[in-house]
mmCIF file of C-alpha atoms in Angstrom:
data_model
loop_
_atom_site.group_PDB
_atom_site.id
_atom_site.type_symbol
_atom_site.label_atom_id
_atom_site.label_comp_id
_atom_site.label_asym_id
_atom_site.label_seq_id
_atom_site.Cartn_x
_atom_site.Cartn_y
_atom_site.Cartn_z
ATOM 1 C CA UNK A 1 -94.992 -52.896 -4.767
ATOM 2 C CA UNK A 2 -98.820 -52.674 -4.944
ATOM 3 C CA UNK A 3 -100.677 -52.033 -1.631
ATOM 4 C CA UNK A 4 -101.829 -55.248 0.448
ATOM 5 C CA UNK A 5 -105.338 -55.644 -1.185
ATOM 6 C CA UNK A 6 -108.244 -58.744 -0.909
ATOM 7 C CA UNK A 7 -108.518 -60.317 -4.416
ATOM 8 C CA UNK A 8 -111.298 -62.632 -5.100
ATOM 9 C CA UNK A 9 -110.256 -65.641 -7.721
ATOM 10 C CA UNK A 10 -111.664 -68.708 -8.655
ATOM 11 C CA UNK A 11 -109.805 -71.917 -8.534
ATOM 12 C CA UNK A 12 -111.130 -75.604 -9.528
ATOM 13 C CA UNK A 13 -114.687 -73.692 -9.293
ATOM 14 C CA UNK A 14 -114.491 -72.748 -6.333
ATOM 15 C CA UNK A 15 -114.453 -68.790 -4.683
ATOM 16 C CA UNK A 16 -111.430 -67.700 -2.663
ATOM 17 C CA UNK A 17 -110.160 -64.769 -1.554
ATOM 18 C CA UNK A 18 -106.533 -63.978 -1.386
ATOM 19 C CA UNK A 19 -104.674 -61.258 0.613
ATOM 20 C CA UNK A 20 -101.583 -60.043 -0.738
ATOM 21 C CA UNK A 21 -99.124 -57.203 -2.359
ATOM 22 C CA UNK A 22 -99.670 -58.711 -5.909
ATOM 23 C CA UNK A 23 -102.151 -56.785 -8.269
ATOM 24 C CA UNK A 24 -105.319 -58.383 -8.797
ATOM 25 C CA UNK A 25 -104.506 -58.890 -13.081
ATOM 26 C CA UNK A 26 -101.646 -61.093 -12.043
ATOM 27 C CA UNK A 27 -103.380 -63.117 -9.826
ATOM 28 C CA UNK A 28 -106.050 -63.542 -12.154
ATOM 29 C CA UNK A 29 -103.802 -64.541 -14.559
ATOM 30 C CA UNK A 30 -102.155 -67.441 -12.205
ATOM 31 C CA UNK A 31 -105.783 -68.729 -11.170
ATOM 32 C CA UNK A 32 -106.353 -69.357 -14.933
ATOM 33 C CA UNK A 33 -102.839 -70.799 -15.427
ATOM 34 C CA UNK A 34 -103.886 -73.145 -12.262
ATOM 35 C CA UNK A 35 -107.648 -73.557 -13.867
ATOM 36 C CA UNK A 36 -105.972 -74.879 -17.161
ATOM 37 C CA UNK A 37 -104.335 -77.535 -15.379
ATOM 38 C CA UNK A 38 -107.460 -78.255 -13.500
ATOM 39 C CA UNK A 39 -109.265 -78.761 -16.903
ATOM 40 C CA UNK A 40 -106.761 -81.148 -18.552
ATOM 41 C CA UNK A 41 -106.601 -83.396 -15.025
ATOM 42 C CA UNK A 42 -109.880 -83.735 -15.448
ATOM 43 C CA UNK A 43 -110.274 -84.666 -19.019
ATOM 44 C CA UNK A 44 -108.315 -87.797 -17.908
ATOM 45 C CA UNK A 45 -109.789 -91.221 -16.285
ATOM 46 C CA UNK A 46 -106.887 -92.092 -14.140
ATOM 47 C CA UNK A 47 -107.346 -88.508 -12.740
ATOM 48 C CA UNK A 48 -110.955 -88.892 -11.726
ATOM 49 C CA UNK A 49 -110.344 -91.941 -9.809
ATOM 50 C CA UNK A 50 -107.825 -90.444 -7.614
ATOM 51 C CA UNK A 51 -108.853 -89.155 -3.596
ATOM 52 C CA UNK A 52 -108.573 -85.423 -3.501
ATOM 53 C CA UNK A 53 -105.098 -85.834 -1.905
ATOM 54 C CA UNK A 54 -103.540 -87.413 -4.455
ATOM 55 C CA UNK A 55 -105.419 -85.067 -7.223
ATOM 56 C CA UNK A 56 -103.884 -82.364 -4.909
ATOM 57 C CA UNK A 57 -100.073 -83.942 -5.073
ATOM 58 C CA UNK A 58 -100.628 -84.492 -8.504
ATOM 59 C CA UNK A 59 -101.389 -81.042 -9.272
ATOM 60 C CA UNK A 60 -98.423 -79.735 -6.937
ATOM 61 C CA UNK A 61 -96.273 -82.182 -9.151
ATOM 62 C CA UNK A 62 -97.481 -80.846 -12.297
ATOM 63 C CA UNK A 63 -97.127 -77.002 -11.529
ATOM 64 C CA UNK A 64 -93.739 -77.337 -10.374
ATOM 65 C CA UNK A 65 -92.781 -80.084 -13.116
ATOM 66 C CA UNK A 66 -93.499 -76.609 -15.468
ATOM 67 C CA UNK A 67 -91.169 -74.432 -12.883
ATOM 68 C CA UNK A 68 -88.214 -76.901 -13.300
ATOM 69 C CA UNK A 69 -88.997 -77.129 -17.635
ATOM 70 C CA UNK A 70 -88.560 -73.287 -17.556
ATOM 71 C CA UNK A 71 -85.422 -73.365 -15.430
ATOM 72 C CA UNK A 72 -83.997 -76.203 -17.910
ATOM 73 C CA UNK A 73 -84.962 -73.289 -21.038
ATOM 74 C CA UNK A 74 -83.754 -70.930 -18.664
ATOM 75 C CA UNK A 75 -80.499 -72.114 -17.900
ATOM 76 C CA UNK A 76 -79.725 -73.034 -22.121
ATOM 77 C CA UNK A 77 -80.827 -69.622 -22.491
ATOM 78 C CA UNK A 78 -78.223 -68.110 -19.629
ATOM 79 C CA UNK A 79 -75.839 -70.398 -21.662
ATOM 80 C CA UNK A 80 -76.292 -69.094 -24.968
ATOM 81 C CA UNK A 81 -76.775 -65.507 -23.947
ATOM 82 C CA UNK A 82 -73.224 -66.137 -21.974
ATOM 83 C CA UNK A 83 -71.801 -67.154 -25.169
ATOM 84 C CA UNK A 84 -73.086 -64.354 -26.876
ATOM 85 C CA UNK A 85 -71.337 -62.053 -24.354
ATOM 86 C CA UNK A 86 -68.116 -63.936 -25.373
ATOM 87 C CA UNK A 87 -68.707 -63.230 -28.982
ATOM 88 C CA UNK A 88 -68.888 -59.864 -28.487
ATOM 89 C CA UNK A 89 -66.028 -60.170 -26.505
ATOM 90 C CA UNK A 90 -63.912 -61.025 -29.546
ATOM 91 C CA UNK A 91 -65.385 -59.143 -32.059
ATOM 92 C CA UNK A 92 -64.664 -56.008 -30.074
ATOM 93 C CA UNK A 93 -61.228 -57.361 -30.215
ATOM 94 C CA UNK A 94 -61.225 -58.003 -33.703
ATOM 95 C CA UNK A 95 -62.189 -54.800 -34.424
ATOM 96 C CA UNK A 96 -59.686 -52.605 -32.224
ATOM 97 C CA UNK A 97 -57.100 -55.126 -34.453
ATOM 98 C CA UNK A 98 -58.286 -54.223 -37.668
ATOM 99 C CA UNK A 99 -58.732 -50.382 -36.461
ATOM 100 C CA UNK A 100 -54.947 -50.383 -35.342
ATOM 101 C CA UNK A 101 -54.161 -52.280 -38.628
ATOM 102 C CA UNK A 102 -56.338 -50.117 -40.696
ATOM 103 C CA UNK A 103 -54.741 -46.718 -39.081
ATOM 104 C CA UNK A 104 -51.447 -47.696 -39.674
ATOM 105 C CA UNK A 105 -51.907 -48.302 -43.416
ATOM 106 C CA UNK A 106 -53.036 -45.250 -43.968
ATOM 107 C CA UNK A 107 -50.096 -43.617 -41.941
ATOM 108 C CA UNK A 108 -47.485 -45.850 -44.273
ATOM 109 C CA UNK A 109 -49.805 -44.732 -47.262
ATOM 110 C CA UNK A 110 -49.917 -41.188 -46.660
ATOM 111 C CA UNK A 111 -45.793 -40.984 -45.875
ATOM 112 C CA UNK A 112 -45.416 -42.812 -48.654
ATOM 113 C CA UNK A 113 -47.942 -40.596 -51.209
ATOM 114 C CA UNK A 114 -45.365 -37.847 -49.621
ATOM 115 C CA UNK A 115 -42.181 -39.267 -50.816
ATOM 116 C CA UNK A 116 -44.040 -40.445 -54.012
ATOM 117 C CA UNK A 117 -44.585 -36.340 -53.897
ATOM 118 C CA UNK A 118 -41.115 -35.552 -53.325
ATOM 119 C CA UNK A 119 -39.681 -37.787 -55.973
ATOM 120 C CA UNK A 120 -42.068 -36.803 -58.731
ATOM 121 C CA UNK A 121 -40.360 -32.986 -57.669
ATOM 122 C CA UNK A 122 -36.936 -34.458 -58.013
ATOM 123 C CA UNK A 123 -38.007 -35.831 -61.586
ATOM 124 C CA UNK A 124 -39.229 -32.908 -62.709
ATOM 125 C CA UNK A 125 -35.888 -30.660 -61.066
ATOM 126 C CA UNK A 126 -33.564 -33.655 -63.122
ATOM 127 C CA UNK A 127 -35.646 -33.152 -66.162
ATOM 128 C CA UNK A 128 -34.997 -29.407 -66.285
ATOM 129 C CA UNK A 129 -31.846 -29.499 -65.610
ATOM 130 C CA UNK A 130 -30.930 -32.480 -67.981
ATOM 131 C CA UNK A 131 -32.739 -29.737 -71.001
ATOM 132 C CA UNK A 132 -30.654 -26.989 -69.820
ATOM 133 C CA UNK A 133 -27.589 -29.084 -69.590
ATOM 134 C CA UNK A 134 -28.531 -30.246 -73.157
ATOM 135 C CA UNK A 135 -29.414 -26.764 -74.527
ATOM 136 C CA UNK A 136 -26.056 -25.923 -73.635
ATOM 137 C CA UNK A 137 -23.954 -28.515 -74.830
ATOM 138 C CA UNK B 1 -87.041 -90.343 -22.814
ATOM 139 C CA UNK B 2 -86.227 -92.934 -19.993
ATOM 140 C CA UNK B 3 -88.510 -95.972 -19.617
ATOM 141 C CA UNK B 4 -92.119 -95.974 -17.672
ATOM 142 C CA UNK B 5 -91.123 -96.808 -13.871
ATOM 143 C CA UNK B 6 -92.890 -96.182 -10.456
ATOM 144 C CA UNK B 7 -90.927 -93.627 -8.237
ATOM 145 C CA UNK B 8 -91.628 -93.386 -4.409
ATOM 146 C CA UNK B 9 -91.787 -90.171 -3.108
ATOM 147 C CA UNK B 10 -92.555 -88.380 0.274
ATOM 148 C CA UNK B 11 -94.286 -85.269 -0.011
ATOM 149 C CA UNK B 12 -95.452 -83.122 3.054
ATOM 150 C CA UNK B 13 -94.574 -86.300 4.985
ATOM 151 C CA UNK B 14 -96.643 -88.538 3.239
ATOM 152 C CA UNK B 15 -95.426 -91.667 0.596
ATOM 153 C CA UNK B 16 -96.756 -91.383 -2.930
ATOM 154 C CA UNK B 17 -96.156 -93.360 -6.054
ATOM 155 C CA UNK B 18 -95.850 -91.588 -9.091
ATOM 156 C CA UNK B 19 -95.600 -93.467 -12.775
ATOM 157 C CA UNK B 20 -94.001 -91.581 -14.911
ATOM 158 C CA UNK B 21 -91.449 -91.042 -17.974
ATOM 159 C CA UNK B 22 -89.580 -88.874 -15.472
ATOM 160 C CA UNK B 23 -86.233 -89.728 -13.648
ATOM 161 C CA UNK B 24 -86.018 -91.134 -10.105
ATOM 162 C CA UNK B 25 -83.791 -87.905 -9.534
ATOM 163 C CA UNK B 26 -85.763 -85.235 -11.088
ATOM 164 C CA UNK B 27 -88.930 -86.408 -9.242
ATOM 165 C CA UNK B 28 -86.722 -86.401 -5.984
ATOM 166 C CA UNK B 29 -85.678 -82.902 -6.639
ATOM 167 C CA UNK B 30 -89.476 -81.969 -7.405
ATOM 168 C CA UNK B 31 -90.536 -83.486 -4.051
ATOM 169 C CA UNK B 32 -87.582 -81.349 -2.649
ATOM 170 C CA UNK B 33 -88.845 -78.472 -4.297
ATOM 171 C CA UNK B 34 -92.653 -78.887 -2.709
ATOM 172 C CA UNK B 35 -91.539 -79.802 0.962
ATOM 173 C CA UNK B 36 -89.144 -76.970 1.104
ATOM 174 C CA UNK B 37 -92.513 -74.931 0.303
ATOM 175 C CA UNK B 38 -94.194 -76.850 2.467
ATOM 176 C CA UNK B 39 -91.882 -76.210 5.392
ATOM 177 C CA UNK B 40 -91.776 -72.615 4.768
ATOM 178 C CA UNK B 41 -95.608 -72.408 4.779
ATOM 179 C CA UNK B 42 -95.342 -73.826 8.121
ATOM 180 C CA UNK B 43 -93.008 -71.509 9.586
ATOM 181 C CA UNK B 44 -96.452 -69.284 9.699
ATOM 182 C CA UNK B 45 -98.783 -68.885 11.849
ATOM 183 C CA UNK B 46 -102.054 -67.870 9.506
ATOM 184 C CA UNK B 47 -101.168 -71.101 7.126
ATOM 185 C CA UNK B 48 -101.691 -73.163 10.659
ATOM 186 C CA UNK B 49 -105.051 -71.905 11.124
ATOM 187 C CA UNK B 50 -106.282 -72.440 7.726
ATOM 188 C CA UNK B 51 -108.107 -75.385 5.962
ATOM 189 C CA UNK B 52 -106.449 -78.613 4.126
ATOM 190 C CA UNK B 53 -108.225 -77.082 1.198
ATOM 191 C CA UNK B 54 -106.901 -73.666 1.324
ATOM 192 C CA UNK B 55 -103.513 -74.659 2.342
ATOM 193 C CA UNK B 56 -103.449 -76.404 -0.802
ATOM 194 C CA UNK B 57 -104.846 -73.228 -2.729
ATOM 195 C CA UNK B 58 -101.920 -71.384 -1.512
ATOM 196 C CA UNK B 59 -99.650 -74.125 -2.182
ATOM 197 C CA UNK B 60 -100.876 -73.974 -5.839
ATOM 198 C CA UNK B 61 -100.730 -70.607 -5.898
ATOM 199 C CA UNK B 62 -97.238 -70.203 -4.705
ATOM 200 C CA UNK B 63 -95.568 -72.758 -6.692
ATOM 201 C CA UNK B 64 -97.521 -71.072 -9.861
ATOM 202 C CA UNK B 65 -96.221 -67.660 -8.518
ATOM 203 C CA UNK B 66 -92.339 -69.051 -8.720
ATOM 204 C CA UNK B 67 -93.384 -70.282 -12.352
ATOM 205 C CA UNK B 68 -94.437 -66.653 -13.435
ATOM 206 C CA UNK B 69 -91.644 -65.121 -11.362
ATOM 207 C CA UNK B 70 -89.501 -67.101 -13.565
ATOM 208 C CA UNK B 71 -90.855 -66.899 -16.702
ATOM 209 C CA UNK B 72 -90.953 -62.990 -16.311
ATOM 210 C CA UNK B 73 -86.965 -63.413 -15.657
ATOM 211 C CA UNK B 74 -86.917 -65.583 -18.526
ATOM 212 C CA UNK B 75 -88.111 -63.038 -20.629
ATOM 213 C CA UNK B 76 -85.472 -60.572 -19.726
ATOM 214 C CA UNK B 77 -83.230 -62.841 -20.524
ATOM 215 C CA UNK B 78 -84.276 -63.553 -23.816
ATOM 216 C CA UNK B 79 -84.664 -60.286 -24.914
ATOM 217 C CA UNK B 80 -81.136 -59.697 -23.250
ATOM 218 C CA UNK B 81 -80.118 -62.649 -25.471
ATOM 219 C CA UNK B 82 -81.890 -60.499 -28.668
ATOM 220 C CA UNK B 83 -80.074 -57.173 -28.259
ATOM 221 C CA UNK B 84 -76.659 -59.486 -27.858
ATOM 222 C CA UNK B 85 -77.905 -60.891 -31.115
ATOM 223 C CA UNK B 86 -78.287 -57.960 -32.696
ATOM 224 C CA UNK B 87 -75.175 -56.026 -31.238
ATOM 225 C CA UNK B 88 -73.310 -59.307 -33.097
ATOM 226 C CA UNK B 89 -75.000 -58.329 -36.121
ATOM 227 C CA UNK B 90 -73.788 -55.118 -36.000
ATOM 228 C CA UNK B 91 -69.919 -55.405 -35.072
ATOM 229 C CA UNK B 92 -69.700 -58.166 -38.112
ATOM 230 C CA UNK B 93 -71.087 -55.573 -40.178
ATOM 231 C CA UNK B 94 -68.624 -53.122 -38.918
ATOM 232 C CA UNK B 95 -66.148 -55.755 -39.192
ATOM 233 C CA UNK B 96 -66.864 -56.764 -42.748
ATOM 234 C CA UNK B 97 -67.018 -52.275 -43.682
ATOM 235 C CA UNK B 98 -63.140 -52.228 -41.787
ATOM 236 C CA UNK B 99 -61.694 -55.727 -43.227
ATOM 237 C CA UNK B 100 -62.790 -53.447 -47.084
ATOM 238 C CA UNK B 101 -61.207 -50.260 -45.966
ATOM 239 C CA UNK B 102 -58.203 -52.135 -44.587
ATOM 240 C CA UNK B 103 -58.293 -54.153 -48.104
ATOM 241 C CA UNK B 104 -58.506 -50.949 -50.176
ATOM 242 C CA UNK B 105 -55.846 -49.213 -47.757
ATOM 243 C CA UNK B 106 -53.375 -51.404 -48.624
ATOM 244 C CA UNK B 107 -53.788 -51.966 -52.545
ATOM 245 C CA UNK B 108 -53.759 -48.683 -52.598
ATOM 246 C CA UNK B 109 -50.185 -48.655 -50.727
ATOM 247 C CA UNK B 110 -49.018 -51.329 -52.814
ATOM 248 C CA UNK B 111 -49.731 -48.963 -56.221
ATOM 249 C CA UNK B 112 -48.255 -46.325 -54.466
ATOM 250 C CA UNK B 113 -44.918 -47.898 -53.182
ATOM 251 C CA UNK B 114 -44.865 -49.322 -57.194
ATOM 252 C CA UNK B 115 -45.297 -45.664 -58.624
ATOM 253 C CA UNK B 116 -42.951 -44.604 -56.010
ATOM 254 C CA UNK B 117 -40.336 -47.309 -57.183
ATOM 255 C CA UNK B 118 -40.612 -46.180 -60.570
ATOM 256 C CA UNK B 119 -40.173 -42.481 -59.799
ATOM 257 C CA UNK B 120 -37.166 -43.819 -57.696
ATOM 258 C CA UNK B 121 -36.058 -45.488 -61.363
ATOM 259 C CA UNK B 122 -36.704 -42.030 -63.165
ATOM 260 C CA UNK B 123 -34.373 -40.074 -60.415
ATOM 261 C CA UNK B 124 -31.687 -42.517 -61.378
ATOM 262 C CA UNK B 125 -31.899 -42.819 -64.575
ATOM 263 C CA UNK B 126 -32.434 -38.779 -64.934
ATOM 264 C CA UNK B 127 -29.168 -38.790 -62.784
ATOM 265 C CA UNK B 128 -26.928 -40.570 -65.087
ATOM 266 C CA UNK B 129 -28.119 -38.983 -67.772
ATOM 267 C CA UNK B 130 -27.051 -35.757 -66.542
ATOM 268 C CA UNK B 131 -23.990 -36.539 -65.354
ATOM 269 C CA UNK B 132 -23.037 -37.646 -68.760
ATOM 270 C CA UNK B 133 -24.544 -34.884 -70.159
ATOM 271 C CA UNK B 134 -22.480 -33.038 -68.168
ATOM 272 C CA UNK B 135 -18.947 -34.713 -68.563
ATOM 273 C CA UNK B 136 -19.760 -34.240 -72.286
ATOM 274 C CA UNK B 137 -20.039 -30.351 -72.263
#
């Protein structure tokens, strides 16, 4: 938080000074956000015959028509950002699956590299014993 | 878009009519949105004391205010949103590297379990042929 400070902005071309605990570049920056509005009003007829209440109303309108646009974005943007967390949610999943899956291949293929092992002994015990047995027939 | 009607509202207890391409219910639930500002603002004593032109200022001001306050939200979000996208992009990656390993796991277990069966075969066949190399001594 930003100590309570007078900031001087212009609005509609005219001087005013606020008081608050917002820094002086971000007030700034809403003055001109409020200015812009300002300058497209005016660029329209309809707008120029209006009393200063209803130019006032109209403004109000307009400002918060842009505050309830951005919560529309906002909210699809919630949405898809939710979804996104669900996504994640199931690859995660996916992936401890194909871990578990992919572990216990390798445990089947190295027992059964070892009894591939231990059979390739036995072949080669039978085949020395089938020479000797021949050698001595 | 729905089709060009006048909407009354009330706003800071006076009756406008708008013309719009806006629905009767989202111009309601602006008007909500301004008089609930309204009554707030009223609720304190320095807004009393001041001007119709500064009140609207600060009206401005404060409904512009929400609008940043939201959009800087809305930017977290998004780049919340981003870092989900990209944490997706990396666990189908990781995915797609297990789903190979797990592929190349088991072919490999298949060619094993085959040599395995044919070293079985061998063992047999070496059996036999011992035993009858045997018998015939």
């Amino acid at each position: 938080m930003n100590k309570r400070t007078d900031i001087e902005v212009i609005i509609n071309n005219k001087r005013y000074t606020l008081r608050g605990y917002e820094s002086e570049e971000y007030l700034q920056k809403v003055a001109t956000y409020i200015n812009n509005k300002y300058a497209e009003f005016k660029k329209q007829d309809f707008y120029r015959s209006l009393d200063t209440e209803m130019k006032n109303v109209l403004m109000n309108i307009n400002v918060a028509d842009d505050y309830f646009k951005l919560k529309k974005q906002q909210e699809q943007v919630e949405s898809e950002s939710d979804k996104k967390s669900e996504e994640i949610f199931d690859l995660k999943h996916e992936i401890i699956l194909l871990q578990t899956k992919l572990e216990s291949a390798q445990n089947e293929l190295a027992a059964t590299k070892s009894e591939y092992l231990e059979e390739q002994k036995k072949v080669i015990r039978l085949e020395t014993e089938l020479n000797e047995s021949r050698k001595n027939r």
